[in-house]
PDB file of C-alpha atoms in Angstrom:
ATOM      1  CA  MET Z   1       0.000   0.000   0.000  1.00 51.00           C
ATOM      2  CA  GLN Z   2       2.815   2.376   0.914  1.00 52.00           C
ATOM      3  CA  PHE Z   3       4.599   1.455  -2.328  1.00 53.00           C
ATOM      4  CA  ARG Z   4       1.510   2.350  -4.367  1.00 68.00           C
ATOM      5  CA  GLN Z   5       1.215   5.659  -2.538  1.00 69.00           C
ATOM      6  CA  SER Z   6       4.849   6.469  -3.282  1.00 72.00           C
ATOM      7  CA  GLU Z   7       4.305   5.502  -6.910  1.00 74.00           C
ATOM      8  CA  LYS Z   8       1.398   7.952  -7.135  1.00 73.00           C
ATOM      9  CA  TYR Z   9       3.527  10.740  -5.686  1.00 74.00           C
ATOM     10  CA  PHE Z  10       6.276   9.924  -8.172  1.00 76.00           C
ATOM     11  CA  LYS Z  11       3.848  10.082 -11.106  1.00 75.00           C
ATOM     12  CA  VAL Z  12       2.452  13.405  -9.898  1.00 72.00           C
ATOM     13  CA  ALA Z  13       5.940  14.847  -9.459  1.00 75.00           C
ATOM     14  CA  LYS Z  14       6.948  13.550 -12.889  1.00 74.00           C
ATOM     15  CA  ALA Z  15       3.967  15.321 -14.449  1.00 73.00           C
ATOM     16  CA  ILE Z  16       4.317  18.617 -12.547  1.00 79.00           C
ATOM     17  CA  VAL Z  17       8.009  19.252 -11.856  1.00 80.00           C
ATOM     18  CA  PRO Z  18       9.325  19.327 -15.467  1.00 80.00           C
ATOM     19  CA  PRO Z  19       6.805  21.941 -16.749  1.00 81.00           C
ATOM     20  CA  ILE Z  20       7.349  24.067 -13.642  1.00 85.00           C
ATOM     21  CA  SER Z  21      11.108  23.809 -14.160  1.00 85.00           C
ATOM     22  CA  LEU Z  22      10.666  25.060 -17.725  1.00 84.00           C
ATOM     23  CA  ILE Z  23       8.633  28.045 -16.523  1.00 85.00           C
ATOM     24  CA  VAL Z  24      11.212  28.842 -13.842  1.00 87.00           C
ATOM     25  CA  ALA Z  25      14.018  28.603 -16.396  1.00 86.00           C
ATOM     26  CA  VAL Z  26      12.317  30.992 -18.820  1.00 86.00           C
ATOM     27  CA  LEU Z  27      11.144  33.564 -16.266  1.00 86.00           C
ATOM     28  CA  GLY Z  28      14.249  33.155 -14.128  1.00 86.00           C
ATOM     29  CA  SER Z  29      16.531  33.914 -17.062  1.00 86.00           C
ATOM     30  CA  ILE Z  30      14.588  37.149 -17.633  1.00 85.00           C
ATOM     31  CA  PHE Z  31      14.334  38.358 -14.032  1.00 85.00           C
ATOM     32  CA  SER Z  32      17.941  37.475 -13.244  1.00 86.00           C
ATOM     33  CA  GLY Z  33      19.172  39.435 -16.251  1.00 83.00           C
ATOM     34  CA  ILE Z  34      20.837  36.427 -17.846  1.00 84.00           C
ATOM     35  CA  ALA Z  35      18.691  36.673 -20.979  1.00 83.00           C
ATOM     36  CA  THR Z  36      16.427  39.204 -22.634  1.00 85.00           C
ATOM     37  CA  PRO Z  37      12.762  38.277 -23.236  1.00 81.00           C
ATOM     38  CA  THR Z  38      13.649  37.390 -26.837  1.00 82.00           C
ATOM     39  CA  GLU Z  39      16.582  35.238 -25.768  1.00 84.00           C
ATOM     40  CA  SER Z  40      14.454  33.557 -23.112  1.00 86.00           C
ATOM     41  CA  ALA Z  41      12.277  32.230 -25.941  1.00 84.00           C
ATOM     42  CA  ALA Z  42      15.299  30.197 -27.049  1.00 86.00           C
ATOM     43  CA  VAL Z  43      15.675  28.957 -23.476  1.00 86.00           C
ATOM     44  CA  GLY Z  44      12.052  27.865 -23.569  1.00 86.00           C
ATOM     45  CA  ALA Z  45      12.522  26.107 -26.922  1.00 86.00           C
ATOM     46  CA  VAL Z  46      15.552  24.171 -25.676  1.00 87.00           C
ATOM     47  CA  GLY Z  47      13.721  23.314 -22.464  1.00 86.00           C
ATOM     48  CA  ALA Z  48      10.721  22.062 -24.441  1.00 85.00           C
ATOM     49  CA  LEU Z  49      13.003  19.790 -26.472  1.00 86.00           C
ATOM     50  CA  VAL Z  50      14.508  18.421 -23.269  1.00 86.00           C
ATOM     51  CA  LEU Z  51      11.036  17.739 -21.855  1.00 83.00           C
ATOM     52  CA  ALA Z  52       9.998  16.016 -25.077  1.00 83.00           C
ATOM     53  CA  ALA Z  53      13.066  13.807 -24.814  1.00 84.00           C
ATOM     54  CA  LEU Z  54      12.314  13.003 -21.159  1.00 81.00           C
ATOM     55  CA  TYR Z  55       8.751  12.057 -22.056  1.00 78.00           C
ATOM     56  CA  GLN Z  56      10.113   9.964 -24.966  1.00 81.00           C
ATOM     57  CA  ARG Z  57       8.152  11.953 -27.533  1.00 80.00           C
ATOM     58  CA  LEU Z  58      11.074  13.539 -29.348  1.00 80.00           C
ATOM     59  CA  SER Z  59      11.254  12.495 -33.005  1.00 85.00           C
ATOM     60  CA  TRP Z  60      12.069  13.946 -36.410  1.00 87.00           C
ATOM     61  CA  LYS Z  61       8.382  13.896 -37.300  1.00 87.00           C
ATOM     62  CA  MET Z  62       7.513  15.921 -34.202  1.00 84.00           C
ATOM     63  CA  LEU Z  63      10.296  18.409 -34.950  1.00 84.00           C
ATOM     64  CA  GLN Z  64       9.082  18.783 -38.527  1.00 88.00           C
ATOM     65  CA  GLU Z  65       5.466  19.337 -37.484  1.00 86.00           C
ATOM     66  CA  THR Z  66       6.475  21.770 -34.737  1.00 84.00           C
ATOM     67  CA  SER Z  67       8.743  23.747 -37.064  1.00 86.00           C
ATOM     68  CA  THR Z  68       6.012  23.945 -39.705  1.00 89.00           C
ATOM     69  CA  GLU Z  69       3.451  25.225 -37.203  1.00 85.00           C
ATOM     70  CA  THR Z  70       5.972  27.724 -35.823  1.00 83.00           C
ATOM     71  CA  ILE Z  71       6.616  29.111 -39.306  1.00 87.00           C
ATOM     72  CA  LYS Z  72       2.877  29.404 -39.961  1.00 86.00           C
ATOM     73  CA  VAL Z  73       2.203  31.220 -36.691  1.00 78.00           C
ATOM     74  CA  THR Z  74       5.194  33.532 -37.165  1.00 81.00           C
ATOM     75  CA  ALA Z  75       4.101  34.404 -40.698  1.00 85.00           C
ATOM     76  CA  MET Z  76       0.560  35.045 -39.483  1.00 78.00           C
ATOM     77  CA  VAL Z  77       1.739  37.337 -36.682  1.00 73.00           C
ATOM     78  CA  PHE Z  78       3.984  39.319 -39.029  1.00 79.00           C
ATOM     79  CA  ALA Z  79       1.151  39.653 -41.565  1.00 80.00           C
ATOM     80  CA  ILE Z  80      -1.086  40.988 -38.802  1.00 71.00           C
ATOM     81  CA  LEU Z  81       1.706  43.291 -37.637  1.00 73.00           C
ATOM     82  CA  VAL Z  82       2.222  44.773 -41.115  1.00 78.00           C
ATOM     83  CA  GLY Z  83      -1.489  45.311 -41.697  1.00 75.00           C
ATOM     84  CA  ALA Z  84      -2.097  46.642 -38.194  1.00 68.00           C
ATOM     85  CA  THR Z  85       0.804  49.085 -38.445  1.00 71.00           C
ATOM     86  CA  ALA Z  86      -0.488  50.487 -41.740  1.00 75.00           C
ATOM     87  CA  PHE Z  87      -4.010  50.702 -40.346  1.00 70.00           C
ATOM     88  CA  SER Z  88      -3.056  52.334 -37.036  1.00 66.00           C
ATOM     89  CA  ASN Z  89      -0.694  54.810 -38.728  1.00 69.00           C
ATOM     90  CA  GLY Z  90      -3.468  55.857 -41.086  1.00 70.00           C
ATOM     91  CA  ILE Z  91      -5.872  56.329 -38.193  1.00 65.00           C
ATOM     92  CA  TYR Z  92      -3.274  58.298 -36.229  1.00 62.00           C
ATOM     93  CA  LEU Z  93      -2.485  60.614 -39.157  1.00 68.00           C
ATOM     94  CA  GLN Z  94      -6.174  61.222 -39.714  1.00 65.00           C
ATOM     95  CA  TRP Z  95      -6.691  61.952 -36.016  1.00 59.00           C
ATOM     96  CA  ARG Z  96      -3.723  64.327 -35.912  1.00 57.00           C
ATOM     97  CA  GLY Z  97      -4.928  66.138 -39.027  1.00 51.00           C
ATOM     98  CA  HIS Z  98      -8.404  66.645 -37.577  1.00 52.00           C
ATOM     99  CA  HIS Z  99      -7.448  67.230 -33.979  1.00 50.00           C
ATOM    100  CA  GLY Z 100      -9.704  70.257 -33.724  1.00 42.00           C
ATOM    101  CA  GLY Z 101     -12.886  68.381 -34.614  1.00 44.00           C
ATOM    102  CA  GLY Z 102     -14.366  64.997 -35.345  1.00 49.00           C
ATOM    103  CA  ILE Z 103     -15.349  62.132 -33.138  1.00 48.00           C
ATOM    104  CA  TYR Z 104     -12.238  61.856 -30.947  1.00 51.00           C
ATOM    105  CA  PRO Z 105     -12.546  65.221 -29.171  1.00 51.00           C
ATOM    106  CA  GLN Z 106     -16.193  64.399 -28.481  1.00 52.00           C
ATOM    107  CA  LEU Z 107     -15.350  61.011 -27.018  1.00 50.00           C
ATOM    108  CA  THR Z 108     -12.446  62.358 -24.972  1.00 46.00           C
ATOM    109  CA  ALA Z 109     -14.144  65.408 -23.514  1.00 51.00           C
ATOM    110  CA  LYS Z 110     -13.456  63.874 -20.111  1.00 73.00           C
ATOM    111  CA  GLU Z 111     -10.621  61.549 -19.210  1.00 80.00           C
ATOM    112  CA  MET Z 112     -12.823  59.125 -17.292  1.00 84.00           C
ATOM    113  CA  SER Z 113     -15.239  58.882 -20.214  1.00 85.00           C
ATOM    114  CA  PHE Z 114     -12.374  57.929 -22.503  1.00 86.00           C
ATOM    115  CA  ILE Z 115     -11.058  55.332 -20.049  1.00 89.00           C
ATOM    116  CA  LEU Z 116     -14.483  53.716 -19.664  1.00 88.00           C
ATOM    117  CA  ILE Z 117     -15.152  53.724 -23.412  1.00 88.00           C
ATOM    118  CA  SER Z 118     -11.734  52.336 -24.339  1.00 89.00           C
ATOM    119  CA  MET Z 119     -11.796  49.649 -21.649  1.00 90.00           C
ATOM    120  CA  GLY Z 120     -15.347  48.682 -22.606  1.00 89.00           C
ATOM    121  CA  ILE Z 121     -14.401  48.323 -26.269  1.00 89.00           C
ATOM    122  CA  ILE Z 122     -11.339  46.207 -25.463  1.00 88.00           C
ATOM    123  CA  LEU Z 123     -13.349  44.029 -23.065  1.00 86.00           C
ATOM    124  CA  ILE Z 124     -16.074  43.361 -25.647  1.00 86.00           C
ATOM    125  CA  LEU Z 125     -13.587  42.695 -28.439  1.00 84.00           C
ATOM    126  CA  GLY Z 126     -11.777  40.252 -26.147  1.00 82.00           C
ATOM    127  CA  PHE Z 127     -14.791  37.943 -26.373  1.00 81.00           C
ATOM    128  CA  PHE Z 128     -14.368  37.493 -30.106  1.00 79.00           C
ATOM    129  CA  ILE Z 129     -10.837  38.281 -31.324  1.00 78.00           C
ATOM    130  CA  ASP Z 130      -7.316  37.434 -30.274  1.00 74.00           C
ATOM    131  CA  PHE Z 131      -5.265  39.655 -27.953  1.00 77.00           C
ATOM    132  CA  VAL Z 132      -2.661  40.059 -30.711  1.00 76.00           C
ATOM    133  CA  GLU Z 133      -5.140  41.802 -32.997  1.00 76.00           C
ATOM    134  CA  ILE Z 134      -6.346  44.011 -30.148  1.00 80.00           C
ATOM    135  CA  SER Z 135      -2.786  44.968 -29.203  1.00 81.00           C
ATOM    136  CA  LEU Z 136      -1.734  45.783 -32.756  1.00 77.00           C
ATOM    137  CA  ILE Z 137      -4.906  47.402 -34.110  1.00 77.00           C
ATOM    138  CA  ILE Z 138      -6.999  48.836 -31.271  1.00 81.00           C
ATOM    139  CA  VAL Z 139      -4.308  49.959 -28.825  1.00 82.00           C
ATOM    140  CA  PRO Z 140      -2.461  52.202 -31.354  1.00 78.00           C
ATOM    141  CA  ILE Z 141      -5.746  54.020 -31.926  1.00 81.00           C
ATOM    142  CA  PHE Z 142      -6.235  54.744 -28.225  1.00 85.00           C
ATOM    143  CA  TYR Z 143      -2.586  55.563 -27.488  1.00 82.00           C
ATOM    144  CA  PRO Z 144      -2.414  59.088 -29.010  1.00 80.00           C
ATOM    145  CA  ILE Z 145      -5.735  60.014 -27.420  1.00 82.00           C
ATOM    146  CA  ALA Z 146      -4.575  58.964 -23.958  1.00 84.00           C
ATOM    147  CA  LEU Z 147      -1.288  60.767 -24.500  1.00 83.00           C
ATOM    148  CA  SER Z 148      -3.020  64.017 -25.498  1.00 80.00           C
ATOM    149  CA  LEU Z 149      -5.258  63.837 -22.420  1.00 82.00           C
ATOM    150  CA  GLY Z 150      -2.266  63.649 -20.085  1.00 83.00           C
ATOM    151  CA  ILE Z 151      -3.167  60.190 -18.800  1.00 86.00           C
ATOM    152  CA  ASP Z 152      -0.501  58.242 -16.918  1.00 86.00           C
ATOM    153  CA  MET Z 153       0.661  55.911 -19.696  1.00 88.00           C
ATOM    154  CA  GLN Z 154       1.998  53.246 -17.327  1.00 89.00           C
ATOM    155  CA  TRP Z 155      -1.386  53.125 -15.628  1.00 90.00           C
ATOM    156  CA  PHE Z 156      -3.168  53.009 -18.990  1.00 90.00           C
ATOM    157  CA  ALA Z 157      -0.906  50.186 -20.201  1.00 90.00           C
ATOM    158  CA  ILE Z 158      -1.615  48.124 -17.076  1.00 91.00           C
ATOM    159  CA  LEU Z 159      -5.354  48.689 -17.537  1.00 91.00           C
ATOM    160  CA  ILE Z 160      -5.084  47.352 -21.075  1.00 90.00           C
ATOM    161  CA  ALA Z 161      -2.958  44.394 -19.936  1.00 89.00           C
ATOM    162  CA  MET Z 162      -5.460  43.432 -17.240  1.00 89.00           C
ATOM    163  CA  ASN Z 163      -8.291  43.805 -19.729  1.00 89.00           C
ATOM    164  CA  LEU Z 164      -6.510  41.560 -22.216  1.00 87.00           C
ATOM    165  CA  GLN Z 165      -5.829  39.077 -19.438  1.00 85.00           C
ATOM    166  CA  THR Z 166      -9.570  38.922 -18.852  1.00 84.00           C
ATOM    167  CA  SER Z 167     -10.035  38.005 -22.521  1.00 80.00           C
ATOM    168  CA  PHE Z 168      -8.119  34.779 -21.844  1.00 78.00           C
ATOM    169  CA  LEU Z 169     -11.008  33.719 -19.599  1.00 82.00           C
ATOM    170  CA  THR Z 170     -14.032  34.916 -21.549  1.00 80.00           C
ATOM    171  CA  PRO Z 171     -15.867  32.512 -23.855  1.00 76.00           C
ATOM    172  CA  PRO Z 172     -16.169  31.615 -26.640  1.00 72.00           C
ATOM    173  CA  PHE Z 173     -12.505  32.182 -27.621  1.00 71.00           C
ATOM    174  CA  GLY Z 174     -10.679  32.317 -24.289  1.00 72.00           C
ATOM    175  CA  PHE Z 175      -7.271  30.649 -24.658  1.00 71.00           C
ATOM    176  CA  SER Z 176      -7.246  29.456 -21.054  1.00 75.00           C
ATOM    177  CA  LEU Z 177     -10.596  27.742 -21.547  1.00 76.00           C
ATOM    178  CA  PHE Z 178      -9.376  25.736 -24.529  1.00 74.00           C
ATOM    179  CA  TYR Z 179      -6.156  24.824 -22.739  1.00 71.00           C
ATOM    180  CA  LEU Z 180      -8.083  23.633 -19.694  1.00 73.00           C
ATOM    181  CA  LYS Z 181     -10.418  21.625 -21.904  1.00 71.00           C
ATOM    182  CA  GLY Z 182      -7.407  19.953 -23.485  1.00 69.00           C
ATOM    183  CA  VAL Z 183      -5.948  18.757 -20.178  1.00 66.00           C
ATOM    184  CA  ALA Z 184      -9.210  18.146 -18.281  1.00 71.00           C
ATOM    185  CA  PRO Z 185     -10.821  14.699 -18.062  1.00 74.00           C
ATOM    186  CA  LYS Z 186     -13.224  13.798 -20.855  1.00 76.00           C
ATOM    187  CA  SER Z 187     -16.121  13.914 -18.400  1.00 78.00           C
ATOM    188  CA  ILE Z 188     -15.647  17.694 -18.052  1.00 78.00           C
ATOM    189  CA  GLN Z 189     -17.775  19.469 -20.636  1.00 81.00           C
ATOM    190  CA  THR Z 190     -16.996  22.836 -22.209  1.00 77.00           C
ATOM    191  CA  THR Z 191     -20.109  24.313 -20.603  1.00 80.00           C
ATOM    192  CA  ASP Z 192     -18.814  23.229 -17.188  1.00 82.00           C
ATOM    193  CA  ILE Z 193     -15.607  25.167 -17.822  1.00 81.00           C
ATOM    194  CA  TYR Z 194     -17.589  28.218 -18.945  1.00 82.00           C
ATOM    195  CA  LYS Z 195     -19.600  28.143 -15.717  1.00 83.00           C
ATOM    196  CA  GLY Z 196     -16.565  27.531 -13.531  1.00 83.00           C
ATOM    197  CA  VAL Z 197     -14.637  30.494 -14.904  1.00 84.00           C
ATOM    198  CA  ILE Z 198     -17.350  33.043 -14.053  1.00 86.00           C
ATOM    199  CA  PRO Z 199     -16.072  33.783 -10.489  1.00 88.00           C
ATOM    200  CA  PHE Z 200     -12.567  34.405 -11.822  1.00 88.00           C
ATOM    201  CA  ILE Z 201     -13.903  36.796 -14.470  1.00 86.00           C
ATOM    202  CA  ILE Z 202     -15.798  38.678 -11.754  1.00 89.00           C
ATOM    203  CA  ILE Z 203     -12.620  38.947  -9.656  1.00 90.00           C
ATOM    204  CA  GLN Z 204     -10.602  40.128 -12.647  1.00 88.00           C
ATOM    205  CA  VAL Z 205     -13.156  42.774 -13.638  1.00 88.00           C
ATOM    206  CA  SER Z 206     -13.523  43.919 -10.007  1.00 91.00           C
ATOM    207  CA  VAL Z 207      -9.782  44.521  -9.715  1.00 90.00           C
ATOM    208  CA  LEU Z 208      -9.822  46.316 -13.077  1.00 89.00           C
ATOM    209  CA  VAL Z 209     -12.633  48.599 -11.888  1.00 90.00           C
ATOM    210  CA  SER Z 210     -10.821  49.359  -8.627  1.00 91.00           C
ATOM    211  CA  LEU Z 211      -7.681  50.196 -10.600  1.00 89.00           C
ATOM    212  CA  ILE Z 212      -9.697  52.599 -12.746  1.00 87.00           C
ATOM    213  CA  VAL Z 213     -11.539  54.285  -9.881  1.00 86.00           C
ATOM    214  CA  PHE Z 214      -8.715  54.297  -7.305  1.00 86.00           C
ATOM    215  CA  PRO Z 215      -5.386  54.383  -9.186  1.00 85.00           C
ATOM    216  CA  GLN Z 216      -3.701  55.917  -6.119  1.00 85.00           C
ATOM    217  CA  TRP Z 217      -4.131  52.621  -4.283  1.00 84.00           C
ATOM    218  CA  TYR Z 218      -1.756  51.063  -6.789  1.00 80.00           C
ATOM    219  CA  GLY Z 219       0.770  53.897  -6.894  1.00 81.00           C
ATOM    220  CA  PHE Z 220      -0.421  55.621 -10.089  1.00 79.00           C
ATOM    221  CA  SER Z 221      -1.531  59.199 -10.637  1.00 75.00           C
ATOM    222  CA  GLY Z 222      -4.238  58.256 -13.123  1.00 67.00           C
ATOM    223  CA  PHE Z 223      -5.162  61.483 -14.844  1.00 69.00           C
TER     224      PHE Z 223
END
């Protein structure tokens, strides 16, 4: 009986310790100053290969499939980046050319109104589109407005980051939901995950609201 219990602990440790070690290696290399965030990606790639070898899943076929998917995702991100940059630059030039009139001055008559509108738009879009598209298309539109209003840009960036973090939990396209579904037992339905994530969404939104209303609590000037 004691042997079986030890075997269970060993299996749990074997499943948990390697992924945690990979996370510690990636984040630790960044926080310790050993590697930049870009270089830490290489640390993560090497660590993933080591884990694949430990789990006896490393093969040329897996490397080929992984490399192909990496190239596809990289090409997709760069295509989005090019299009988003052209789009956001056009919007910014139009806004700068019509700074005296148009819709932006009406929307940004008050700083709090702009914050609520921008956060509401990002929150709603997070239900349906990826955080990459929001970061590259929507954020560059809001950036010059926030800058012209004298808003604390560090505070504004953290608001956006927390809002985007919420999008990882919101159905139907929350990344965390799909990841959890992939590792959860087959008896767990997608609807069960949707229901279970509601309290965490409420907590996330509550903290976001408190950060908007009371930025001084978090060491920011706000407006």
